[in-house]
């Protein structure tokens, strides 16, 4: 799509990684810090995850999680990225000994599911938790523990996978329907462009109920963002780590980590 950009090997293709963490988890519970890292993906794979090629470009720290106000914090970053794409900046190449115009683009964000919700401004909680299936998310409300569980995962298998026809091993019904396709960038933009953004706690309840998407993601300010088909990636290893943390925390009954609460019982 952008051959002029792609032809220059010194242009940066960046991945943006972001997650909330508490560096002093064992000391205080009310500190949340959100580091934002930029990774350069168009250098060799054995280098791009090295520490010296990662850029900590921003750090959000505060007593509470930033939630959807995250956009306000991200504004200066998006502005810079916009400049880097539209005009570029002059950078000195010490190896060749000349100045050149450096441009950069973000081609995806890498995060866990909760940060995904923050960045794509989709509510990843409650019934319609899947940002792809949206209102077609298959869920069940458990009667006693009042938790939502998500079902019908077999539709993500290959069309003729043998599991799809098995009934007894699963919930008694076959699953023949296919998985939904994610929306392309411009389709998503059409969907969210008219949403009025209200930041802070004054957000009206009815407004939030009408749209599953609460606002337009900040990243749509980047001119190329609508041309990306996969905009947000889930870091599977990180999600697995979170699941393992919860499992171990529950099995060993670690205070603050265990999920064995009253509702679960
Ligand atoms: Zn889904």
PDB file of C-alpha atoms and ligand atoms in Angstrom:
ATOM      1  CA  UNK A   1       0.000   0.000   0.000  1.00  0.00           C
ATOM      2  CA  UNK A   2       2.863   2.384   0.757  1.00  0.00           C
ATOM      3  CA  UNK A   3       5.702   1.308  -1.569  1.00  0.00           C
ATOM      4  CA  UNK A   4       7.558   4.570  -1.047  1.00  0.00           C
ATOM      5  CA  UNK A   5       7.640   3.997   2.676  1.00  0.00           C
ATOM      6  CA  UNK A   6       8.504   0.330   2.388  1.00  0.00           C
ATOM      7  CA  UNK A   7      11.329   0.826  -0.078  1.00  0.00           C
ATOM      8  CA  UNK A   8      13.480   2.661   2.443  1.00  0.00           C
ATOM      9  CA  UNK A   9      15.009   0.201   4.907  1.00  0.00           C
ATOM     10  CA  UNK A  10      15.703   2.946   7.432  1.00  0.00           C
ATOM     11  CA  UNK A  11      12.012   3.687   7.915  1.00  0.00           C
ATOM     12  CA  UNK A  12      10.759   2.202  11.135  1.00  0.00           C
ATOM     13  CA  UNK A  13       7.926  -0.267  11.472  1.00  0.00           C
ATOM     14  CA  UNK A  14       6.978  -0.156  15.084  1.00  0.00           C
ATOM     15  CA  UNK A  15       4.972  -2.347  17.377  1.00  0.00           C
ATOM     16  CA  UNK A  16       3.466  -0.682  20.411  1.00  0.00           C
ATOM     17  CA  UNK A  17       3.282  -2.736  23.580  1.00  0.00           C
ATOM     18  CA  UNK A  18       1.408  -1.582  26.616  1.00  0.00           C
ATOM     19  CA  UNK A  19       0.249  -3.126  29.835  1.00  0.00           C
ATOM     20  CA  UNK A  20      -0.591  -2.121  33.351  1.00  0.00           C
ATOM     21  CA  UNK A  21       1.618  -3.406  36.124  1.00  0.00           C
ATOM     22  CA  UNK A  22       2.350  -2.692  39.729  1.00  0.00           C
ATOM     23  CA  UNK A  23       6.098  -2.590  40.406  1.00  0.00           C
ATOM     24  CA  UNK A  24       5.512  -2.726  44.149  1.00  0.00           C
ATOM     25  CA  UNK A  25       2.790  -5.340  44.218  1.00  0.00           C
ATOM     26  CA  UNK A  26       3.819  -6.634  47.623  1.00  0.00           C
ATOM     27  CA  UNK A  27       4.005  -3.190  49.249  1.00  0.00           C
ATOM     28  CA  UNK A  28       1.083  -1.162  48.041  1.00  0.00           C
ATOM     29  CA  UNK A  29      -1.994  -2.057  46.103  1.00  0.00           C
ATOM     30  CA  UNK A  30      -2.982   1.367  44.873  1.00  0.00           C
ATOM     31  CA  UNK A  31      -0.302   2.154  42.379  1.00  0.00           C
ATOM     32  CA  UNK A  32      -0.715   1.382  38.745  1.00  0.00           C
ATOM     33  CA  UNK A  33       1.939   2.135  36.201  1.00  0.00           C
ATOM     34  CA  UNK A  34       1.503   1.722  32.503  1.00  0.00           C
ATOM     35  CA  UNK A  35       4.733   1.545  30.531  1.00  0.00           C
ATOM     36  CA  UNK A  36       4.419   1.960  26.779  1.00  0.00           C
ATOM     37  CA  UNK A  37       7.143   0.328  24.756  1.00  0.00           C
ATOM     38  CA  UNK A  38       7.929   0.695  21.090  1.00  0.00           C
ATOM     39  CA  UNK A  39       9.622  -2.190  19.352  1.00  0.00           C
ATOM     40  CA  UNK A  40      11.313  -1.891  15.982  1.00  0.00           C
ATOM     41  CA  UNK A  41      10.076  -4.828  13.947  1.00  0.00           C
ATOM     42  CA  UNK A  42      12.026  -4.265  10.746  1.00  0.00           C
ATOM     43  CA  UNK A  43      15.394  -5.104  12.193  1.00  0.00           C
ATOM     44  CA  UNK A  44      16.441  -8.782  12.324  1.00  0.00           C
ATOM     45  CA  UNK A  45      14.324 -10.922  14.657  1.00  0.00           C
ATOM     46  CA  UNK A  46      17.302 -11.766  16.843  1.00  0.00           C
ATOM     47  CA  UNK A  47      17.790  -8.057  17.511  1.00  0.00           C
ATOM     48  CA  UNK A  48      14.323  -6.588  17.640  1.00  0.00           C
ATOM     49  CA  UNK A  49      13.533  -7.934  21.083  1.00  0.00           C
ATOM     50  CA  UNK A  50      16.885  -6.884  22.558  1.00  0.00           C
ATOM     51  CA  UNK A  51      16.721  -4.336  25.304  1.00  0.00           C
ATOM     52  CA  UNK A  52      18.692  -1.640  23.524  1.00  0.00           C
ATOM     53  CA  UNK A  53      16.268  -1.623  20.610  1.00  0.00           C
ATOM     54  CA  UNK A  54      13.201  -1.199  22.771  1.00  0.00           C
ATOM     55  CA  UNK A  55      12.058   2.290  23.506  1.00  0.00           C
ATOM     56  CA  UNK A  56      10.201   3.176  26.634  1.00  0.00           C
ATOM     57  CA  UNK A  57       8.403   6.098  25.093  1.00  0.00           C
ATOM     58  CA  UNK A  58       5.909   6.827  27.803  1.00  0.00           C
ATOM     59  CA  UNK A  59       5.000   5.923  31.346  1.00  0.00           C
ATOM     60  CA  UNK A  60       1.639   6.484  32.887  1.00  0.00           C
ATOM     61  CA  UNK A  61       1.624   6.189  36.627  1.00  0.00           C
ATOM     62  CA  UNK A  62      -1.075   6.972  39.099  1.00  0.00           C
ATOM     63  CA  UNK A  63      -3.171   5.703  41.936  1.00  0.00           C
ATOM     64  CA  UNK A  64      -5.813   4.238  39.646  1.00  0.00           C
ATOM     65  CA  UNK A  65      -6.048   2.456  36.323  1.00  0.00           C
ATOM     66  CA  UNK A  66      -6.322   4.950  33.475  1.00  0.00           C
ATOM     67  CA  UNK A  67      -9.250   3.112  31.789  1.00  0.00           C
ATOM     68  CA  UNK A  68     -10.645   5.074  28.865  1.00  0.00           C
ATOM     69  CA  UNK A  69      -8.862   8.273  29.881  1.00  0.00           C
ATOM     70  CA  UNK A  70      -5.841   6.485  28.469  1.00  0.00           C
ATOM     71  CA  UNK A  71      -6.512   8.375  25.238  1.00  0.00           C
ATOM     72  CA  UNK A  72      -5.749  11.677  26.909  1.00  0.00           C
ATOM     73  CA  UNK A  73      -2.377  10.365  28.010  1.00  0.00           C
ATOM     74  CA  UNK A  74      -1.702   8.917  24.596  1.00  0.00           C
ATOM     75  CA  UNK A  75      -2.416  12.174  22.737  1.00  0.00           C
ATOM     76  CA  UNK A  76       1.188  13.505  22.672  1.00  0.00           C
ATOM     77  CA  UNK A  77       2.457  10.113  21.531  1.00  0.00           C
ATOM     78  CA  UNK A  78      -0.077   9.879  18.726  1.00  0.00           C
ATOM     79  CA  UNK A  79       0.800  13.438  17.702  1.00  0.00           C
ATOM     80  CA  UNK A  80       4.466  12.507  17.470  1.00  0.00           C
ATOM     81  CA  UNK A  81       3.668   9.370  15.526  1.00  0.00           C
ATOM     82  CA  UNK A  82       1.522  11.386  13.159  1.00  0.00           C
ATOM     83  CA  UNK A  83       4.416  13.751  12.540  1.00  0.00           C
ATOM     84  CA  UNK A  84       6.748  10.825  12.022  1.00  0.00           C
ATOM     85  CA  UNK A  85       4.443   9.484   9.352  1.00  0.00           C
ATOM     86  CA  UNK A  86       3.365  12.671   7.570  1.00  0.00           C
ATOM     87  CA  UNK A  87       6.566  14.717   7.541  1.00  0.00           C
ATOM     88  CA  UNK A  88       9.214  12.548   9.098  1.00  0.00           C
ATOM     89  CA  UNK A  89      12.173  13.935  10.995  1.00  0.00           C
ATOM     90  CA  UNK A  90      15.758  14.579   9.990  1.00  0.00           C
ATOM     91  CA  UNK A  91      18.068  12.006  11.496  1.00  0.00           C
ATOM     92  CA  UNK A  92      21.829  11.709  11.174  1.00  0.00           C
ATOM     93  CA  UNK A  93      23.084   8.342   9.982  1.00  0.00           C
ATOM     94  CA  UNK A  94      26.540   8.042  11.556  1.00  0.00           C
ATOM     95  CA  UNK A  95      27.421   4.999   9.491  1.00  0.00           C
ATOM     96  CA  UNK A  96      27.010   6.709   6.108  1.00  0.00           C
ATOM     97  CA  UNK A  97      27.703  10.162   7.460  1.00  0.00           C
ATOM     98  CA  UNK A  98      24.623  11.887   6.114  1.00  0.00           C
ATOM     99  CA  UNK A  99      21.285  13.176   7.233  1.00  0.00           C
ATOM    100  CA  UNK A 100      18.147  11.490   6.027  1.00  0.00           C
ATOM    101  CA  UNK A 101      14.414  11.792   6.501  1.00  0.00           C
ATOM    102  CA  UNK A 102      13.168   9.187   8.951  1.00  0.00           C
ATOM    103  CA  UNK A 103       9.571   8.115   8.894  1.00  0.00           C
ATOM    104  CA  UNK A 104       7.830   5.602  11.110  1.00  0.00           C
ATOM    105  CA  UNK A 105       4.563   3.770  11.382  1.00  0.00           C
ATOM    106  CA  UNK A 106       2.907   1.597  14.003  1.00  0.00           C
ATOM    107  CA  UNK A 107       1.631  -1.551  12.395  1.00  0.00           C
ATOM    108  CA  UNK A 108       0.105  -3.188  15.435  1.00  0.00           C
ATOM    109  CA  UNK A 109      -0.222  -2.968  19.159  1.00  0.00           C
ATOM    110  CA  UNK A 110       0.699  -5.913  21.378  1.00  0.00           C
ATOM    111  CA  UNK A 111      -1.067  -6.309  24.678  1.00  0.00           C
ATOM    112  CA  UNK A 112      -3.191  -8.504  26.875  1.00  0.00           C
ATOM    113  CA  UNK A 113      -6.956  -8.620  26.666  1.00  0.00           C
ATOM    114  CA  UNK A 114      -7.690  -5.861  29.176  1.00  0.00           C
ATOM    115  CA  UNK A 115      -5.304  -3.416  27.565  1.00  0.00           C
ATOM    116  CA  UNK A 116      -6.831  -4.418  24.235  1.00  0.00           C
ATOM    117  CA  UNK A 117     -10.126  -3.148  25.571  1.00  0.00           C
ATOM    118  CA  UNK A 118      -8.516   0.130  26.573  1.00  0.00           C
ATOM    119  CA  UNK A 119      -6.769   0.706  23.286  1.00  0.00           C
ATOM    120  CA  UNK A 120      -9.512  -0.352  20.919  1.00  0.00           C
ATOM    121  CA  UNK A 121     -12.103   1.257  23.199  1.00  0.00           C
ATOM    122  CA  UNK A 122     -14.202  -1.844  23.368  1.00  0.00           C
ATOM    123  CA  UNK A 123     -15.728  -3.164  26.554  1.00  0.00           C
ATOM    124  CA  UNK A 124     -14.064  -6.544  27.063  1.00  0.00           C
ATOM    125  CA  UNK A 125     -16.163  -7.303  30.106  1.00  0.00           C
ATOM    126  CA  UNK A 126     -19.715  -8.490  30.564  1.00  0.00           C
ATOM    127  CA  UNK A 127     -21.743 -10.309  27.917  1.00  0.00           C
ATOM    128  CA  UNK A 128     -20.373  -9.051  24.630  1.00  0.00           C
ATOM    129  CA  UNK A 129     -16.749  -9.436  25.600  1.00  0.00           C
ATOM    130  CA  UNK A 130     -15.381 -10.521  22.230  1.00  0.00           C
ATOM    131  CA  UNK A 131     -14.408  -7.504  20.104  1.00  0.00           C
ATOM    132  CA  UNK A 132     -14.738  -9.558  16.928  1.00  0.00           C
ATOM    133  CA  UNK A 133     -18.066 -11.286  17.584  1.00  0.00           C
ATOM    134  CA  UNK A 134     -19.478  -8.240  19.379  1.00  0.00           C
ATOM    135  CA  UNK A 135     -23.206  -8.858  19.886  1.00  0.00           C
ATOM    136  CA  UNK A 136     -22.858 -12.419  18.605  1.00  0.00           C
ATOM    137  CA  UNK A 137     -20.531 -13.349  21.437  1.00  0.00           C
ATOM    138  CA  UNK A 138     -21.760 -16.641  22.795  1.00  0.00           C
ATOM    139  CA  UNK A 139     -22.036 -16.446  26.552  1.00  0.00           C
ATOM    140  CA  UNK A 140     -23.749 -18.072  29.484  1.00  0.00           C
ATOM    141  CA  UNK A 141     -24.520 -16.566  32.849  1.00  0.00           C
ATOM    142  CA  UNK A 142     -23.839 -19.077  35.587  1.00  0.00           C
ATOM    143  CA  UNK A 143     -26.798 -19.255  37.900  1.00  0.00           C
ATOM    144  CA  UNK A 144     -25.196 -19.360  41.331  1.00  0.00           C
ATOM    145  CA  UNK A 145     -21.804 -17.739  41.038  1.00  0.00           C
ATOM    146  CA  UNK A 146     -23.168 -15.001  38.763  1.00  0.00           C
ATOM    147  CA  UNK A 147     -20.194 -15.132  36.487  1.00  0.00           C
ATOM    148  CA  UNK A 148     -20.264 -14.951  32.728  1.00  0.00           C
ATOM    149  CA  UNK A 149     -18.663 -17.735  30.791  1.00  0.00           C
ATOM    150  CA  UNK A 150     -18.039 -17.812  27.068  1.00  0.00           C
ATOM    151  CA  UNK A 151     -18.953 -20.810  24.984  1.00  0.00           C
ATOM    152  CA  UNK A 152     -18.995 -22.192  21.446  1.00  0.00           C
ATOM    153  CA  UNK A 153     -15.290 -22.093  20.757  1.00  0.00           C
ATOM    154  CA  UNK A 154     -15.448 -24.977  18.311  1.00  0.00           C
ATOM    155  CA  UNK A 155     -16.535 -22.622  15.562  1.00  0.00           C
ATOM    156  CA  UNK A 156     -12.957 -21.384  15.369  1.00  0.00           C
ATOM    157  CA  UNK A 157     -11.762 -24.809  14.228  1.00  0.00           C
ATOM    158  CA  UNK A 158     -11.335 -25.779  10.590  1.00  0.00           C
ATOM    159  CA  UNK A 159     -14.672 -26.264   8.759  1.00  0.00           C
ATOM    160  CA  UNK A 160     -14.562 -30.079   8.800  1.00  0.00           C
ATOM    161  CA  UNK A 161     -12.752 -30.622  12.066  1.00  0.00           C
ATOM    162  CA  UNK A 162     -13.969 -33.809  13.766  1.00  0.00           C
ATOM    163  CA  UNK A 163     -14.628 -32.016  17.069  1.00  0.00           C
ATOM    164  CA  UNK A 164     -17.334 -29.945  15.432  1.00  0.00           C
ATOM    165  CA  UNK A 165     -19.667 -32.922  15.104  1.00  0.00           C
ATOM    166  CA  UNK A 166     -19.010 -34.440  18.508  1.00  0.00           C
ATOM    167  CA  UNK A 167     -21.937 -33.930  20.829  1.00  0.00           C
ATOM    168  CA  UNK A 168     -21.444 -35.913  24.013  1.00  0.00           C
ATOM    169  CA  UNK A 169     -17.880 -34.774  24.570  1.00  0.00           C
ATOM    170  CA  UNK A 170     -19.053 -31.183  24.542  1.00  0.00           C
ATOM    171  CA  UNK A 171     -22.377 -29.561  25.316  1.00  0.00           C
ATOM    172  CA  UNK A 172     -24.640 -31.932  23.404  1.00  0.00           C
ATOM    173  CA  UNK A 173     -24.857 -29.905  20.205  1.00  0.00           C
ATOM    174  CA  UNK A 174     -22.690 -29.880  17.105  1.00  0.00           C
ATOM    175  CA  UNK A 175     -21.203 -26.600  15.948  1.00  0.00           C
ATOM    176  CA  UNK A 176     -21.198 -26.193  12.215  1.00  0.00           C
ATOM    177  CA  UNK A 177     -21.260 -22.430  11.870  1.00  0.00           C
ATOM    178  CA  UNK A 178     -18.082 -20.586  10.967  1.00  0.00           C
ATOM    179  CA  UNK A 179     -16.250 -17.945  12.924  1.00  0.00           C
ATOM    180  CA  UNK A 180     -16.926 -14.287  12.271  1.00  0.00           C
ATOM    181  CA  UNK A 181     -14.452 -12.250  10.302  1.00  0.00           C
ATOM    182  CA  UNK A 182     -12.932  -9.228  12.044  1.00  0.00           C
ATOM    183  CA  UNK A 183     -13.837  -5.827  10.647  1.00  0.00           C
ATOM    184  CA  UNK A 184     -11.333  -4.189   8.336  1.00  0.00           C
ATOM    185  CA  UNK A 185      -9.878  -0.844   9.366  1.00  0.00           C
ATOM    186  CA  UNK A 186     -12.136   1.373   7.279  1.00  0.00           C
ATOM    187  CA  UNK A 187     -15.241  -0.614   8.253  1.00  0.00           C
ATOM    188  CA  UNK A 188     -14.357  -0.096  11.884  1.00  0.00           C
ATOM    189  CA  UNK A 189     -13.764   3.589  11.257  1.00  0.00           C
ATOM    190  CA  UNK A 190     -17.227   3.968   9.720  1.00  0.00           C
ATOM    191  CA  UNK A 191     -18.650   2.326  12.791  1.00  0.00           C
ATOM    192  CA  UNK A 192     -16.976   4.508  15.390  1.00  0.00           C
ATOM    193  CA  UNK A 193     -16.471   7.863  13.709  1.00  0.00           C
ATOM    194  CA  UNK A 194     -19.756   9.369  14.934  1.00  0.00           C
ATOM    195  CA  UNK A 195     -19.433   8.433  18.581  1.00  0.00           C
ATOM    196  CA  UNK A 196     -19.201  11.473  20.805  1.00  0.00           C
ATOM    197  CA  UNK A 197     -16.323  11.121  23.202  1.00  0.00           C
ATOM    198  CA  UNK A 198     -16.971  11.969  26.832  1.00  0.00           C
ATOM    199  CA  UNK A 199     -14.031  11.538  29.149  1.00  0.00           C
ATOM    200  CA  UNK A 200     -14.073  11.169  32.877  1.00  0.00           C
ATOM    201  CA  UNK A 201     -16.773  10.086  35.211  1.00  0.00           C
ATOM    202  CA  UNK A 202     -19.489  12.286  33.722  1.00  0.00           C
ATOM    203  CA  UNK A 203     -20.117   9.701  31.038  1.00  0.00           C
ATOM    204  CA  UNK A 204     -23.832   9.146  30.726  1.00  0.00           C
ATOM    205  CA  UNK A 205     -25.099   5.638  31.310  1.00  0.00           C
ATOM    206  CA  UNK A 206     -27.486   5.508  28.348  1.00  0.00           C
ATOM    207  CA  UNK A 207     -24.744   6.605  25.989  1.00  0.00           C
ATOM    208  CA  UNK A 208     -22.558   3.738  27.069  1.00  0.00           C
ATOM    209  CA  UNK A 209     -25.362   1.234  26.710  1.00  0.00           C
ATOM    210  CA  UNK A 210     -26.281   2.150  23.163  1.00  0.00           C
ATOM    211  CA  UNK A 211     -22.837   1.529  21.753  1.00  0.00           C
ATOM    212  CA  UNK A 212     -20.648  -1.358  22.711  1.00  0.00           C
ATOM    213  CA  UNK A 213     -17.816   0.794  21.521  1.00  0.00           C
ATOM    214  CA  UNK A 214     -17.572   3.774  23.792  1.00  0.00           C
ATOM    215  CA  UNK A 215     -15.426   6.005  21.632  1.00  0.00           C
ATOM    216  CA  UNK A 216     -13.256   6.118  18.600  1.00  0.00           C
ATOM    217  CA  UNK A 217      -9.854   4.650  19.264  1.00  0.00           C
ATOM    218  CA  UNK A 218      -7.156   7.284  19.444  1.00  0.00           C
ATOM    219  CA  UNK A 219      -5.131   5.466  16.836  1.00  0.00           C
ATOM    220  CA  UNK A 220      -7.560   6.395  14.086  1.00  0.00           C
ATOM    221  CA  UNK A 221      -5.844   9.797  14.105  1.00  0.00           C
ATOM    222  CA  UNK A 222      -2.982   8.082  12.344  1.00  0.00           C
ATOM    223  CA  UNK A 223      -3.605   8.380   8.592  1.00  0.00           C
ATOM    224  CA  UNK A 224      -2.677   4.768   7.838  1.00  0.00           C
ATOM    225  CA  UNK A 225      -4.597   3.178  10.695  1.00  0.00           C
ATOM    226  CA  UNK A 226      -7.731   2.489   8.644  1.00  0.00           C
ATOM    227  CA  UNK A 227      -5.669   0.516   6.140  1.00  0.00           C
ATOM    228  CA  UNK A 228      -4.501  -1.997   8.703  1.00  0.00           C
ATOM    229  CA  UNK A 229      -6.545  -5.141   8.940  1.00  0.00           C
ATOM    230  CA  UNK A 230      -5.046  -6.394  12.186  1.00  0.00           C
ATOM    231  CA  UNK A 231      -4.613  -3.428  14.448  1.00  0.00           C
ATOM    232  CA  UNK A 232      -4.392  -4.962  17.893  1.00  0.00           C
ATOM    233  CA  UNK A 233      -2.627  -8.226  18.642  1.00  0.00           C
ATOM    234  CA  UNK A 234      -2.985 -10.276  21.756  1.00  0.00           C
ATOM    235  CA  UNK A 235       0.249 -11.407  23.319  1.00  0.00           C
ATOM    236  CA  UNK A 236      -0.599 -15.056  23.844  1.00  0.00           C
ATOM    237  CA  UNK A 237       2.394 -15.783  26.045  1.00  0.00           C
ATOM    238  CA  UNK A 238       1.451 -12.922  28.324  1.00  0.00           C
ATOM    239  CA  UNK A 239      -2.198 -14.000  28.523  1.00  0.00           C
ATOM    240  CA  UNK A 240      -1.071 -17.521  29.379  1.00  0.00           C
ATOM    241  CA  UNK A 241       1.160 -16.114  32.087  1.00  0.00           C
ATOM    242  CA  UNK A 242      -1.809 -14.259  33.574  1.00  0.00           C
ATOM    243  CA  UNK A 243      -3.894 -17.440  33.534  1.00  0.00           C
ATOM    244  CA  UNK A 244      -1.068 -19.395  35.163  1.00  0.00           C
ATOM    245  CA  UNK A 245      -0.649 -16.704  37.820  1.00  0.00           C
ATOM    246  CA  UNK A 246      -4.317 -17.012  38.703  1.00  0.00           C
ATOM    247  CA  UNK A 247      -4.163 -20.818  38.738  1.00  0.00           C
ATOM    248  CA  UNK A 248      -1.088 -20.973  40.957  1.00  0.00           C
ATOM    249  CA  UNK A 249      -2.460 -18.199  43.133  1.00  0.00           C
ATOM    250  CA  UNK A 250      -5.647 -20.156  43.645  1.00  0.00           C
ATOM    251  CA  UNK A 251      -3.966 -23.519  44.216  1.00  0.00           C
ATOM    252  CA  UNK A 252      -1.481 -22.147  46.744  1.00  0.00           C
ATOM    253  CA  UNK A 253      -4.062 -19.778  48.209  1.00  0.00           C
ATOM    254  CA  UNK A 254      -1.844 -16.719  47.921  1.00  0.00           C
ATOM    255  CA  UNK A 255      -3.451 -13.676  49.440  1.00  0.00           C
ATOM    256  CA  UNK A 256      -4.422 -11.110  46.823  1.00  0.00           C
ATOM    257  CA  UNK A 257      -3.780 -13.532  43.984  1.00  0.00           C
ATOM    258  CA  UNK A 258      -6.320 -16.244  44.656  1.00  0.00           C
ATOM    259  CA  UNK A 259      -9.548 -16.242  42.691  1.00  0.00           C
ATOM    260  CA  UNK A 260     -11.257 -18.377  45.318  1.00  0.00           C
ATOM    261  CA  UNK A 261     -13.789 -15.823  46.459  1.00  0.00           C
ATOM    262  CA  UNK A 262     -17.240 -15.975  47.901  1.00  0.00           C
ATOM    263  CA  UNK A 263     -18.907 -15.942  44.490  1.00  0.00           C
ATOM    264  CA  UNK A 264     -16.760 -18.808  43.274  1.00  0.00           C
ATOM    265  CA  UNK A 265     -17.680 -20.911  46.285  1.00  0.00           C
TER     266      UNK A 265
HETATM  267 ZN1  LIG B   1     -15.368 -13.908  19.211  1.00  0.00          ZN
END
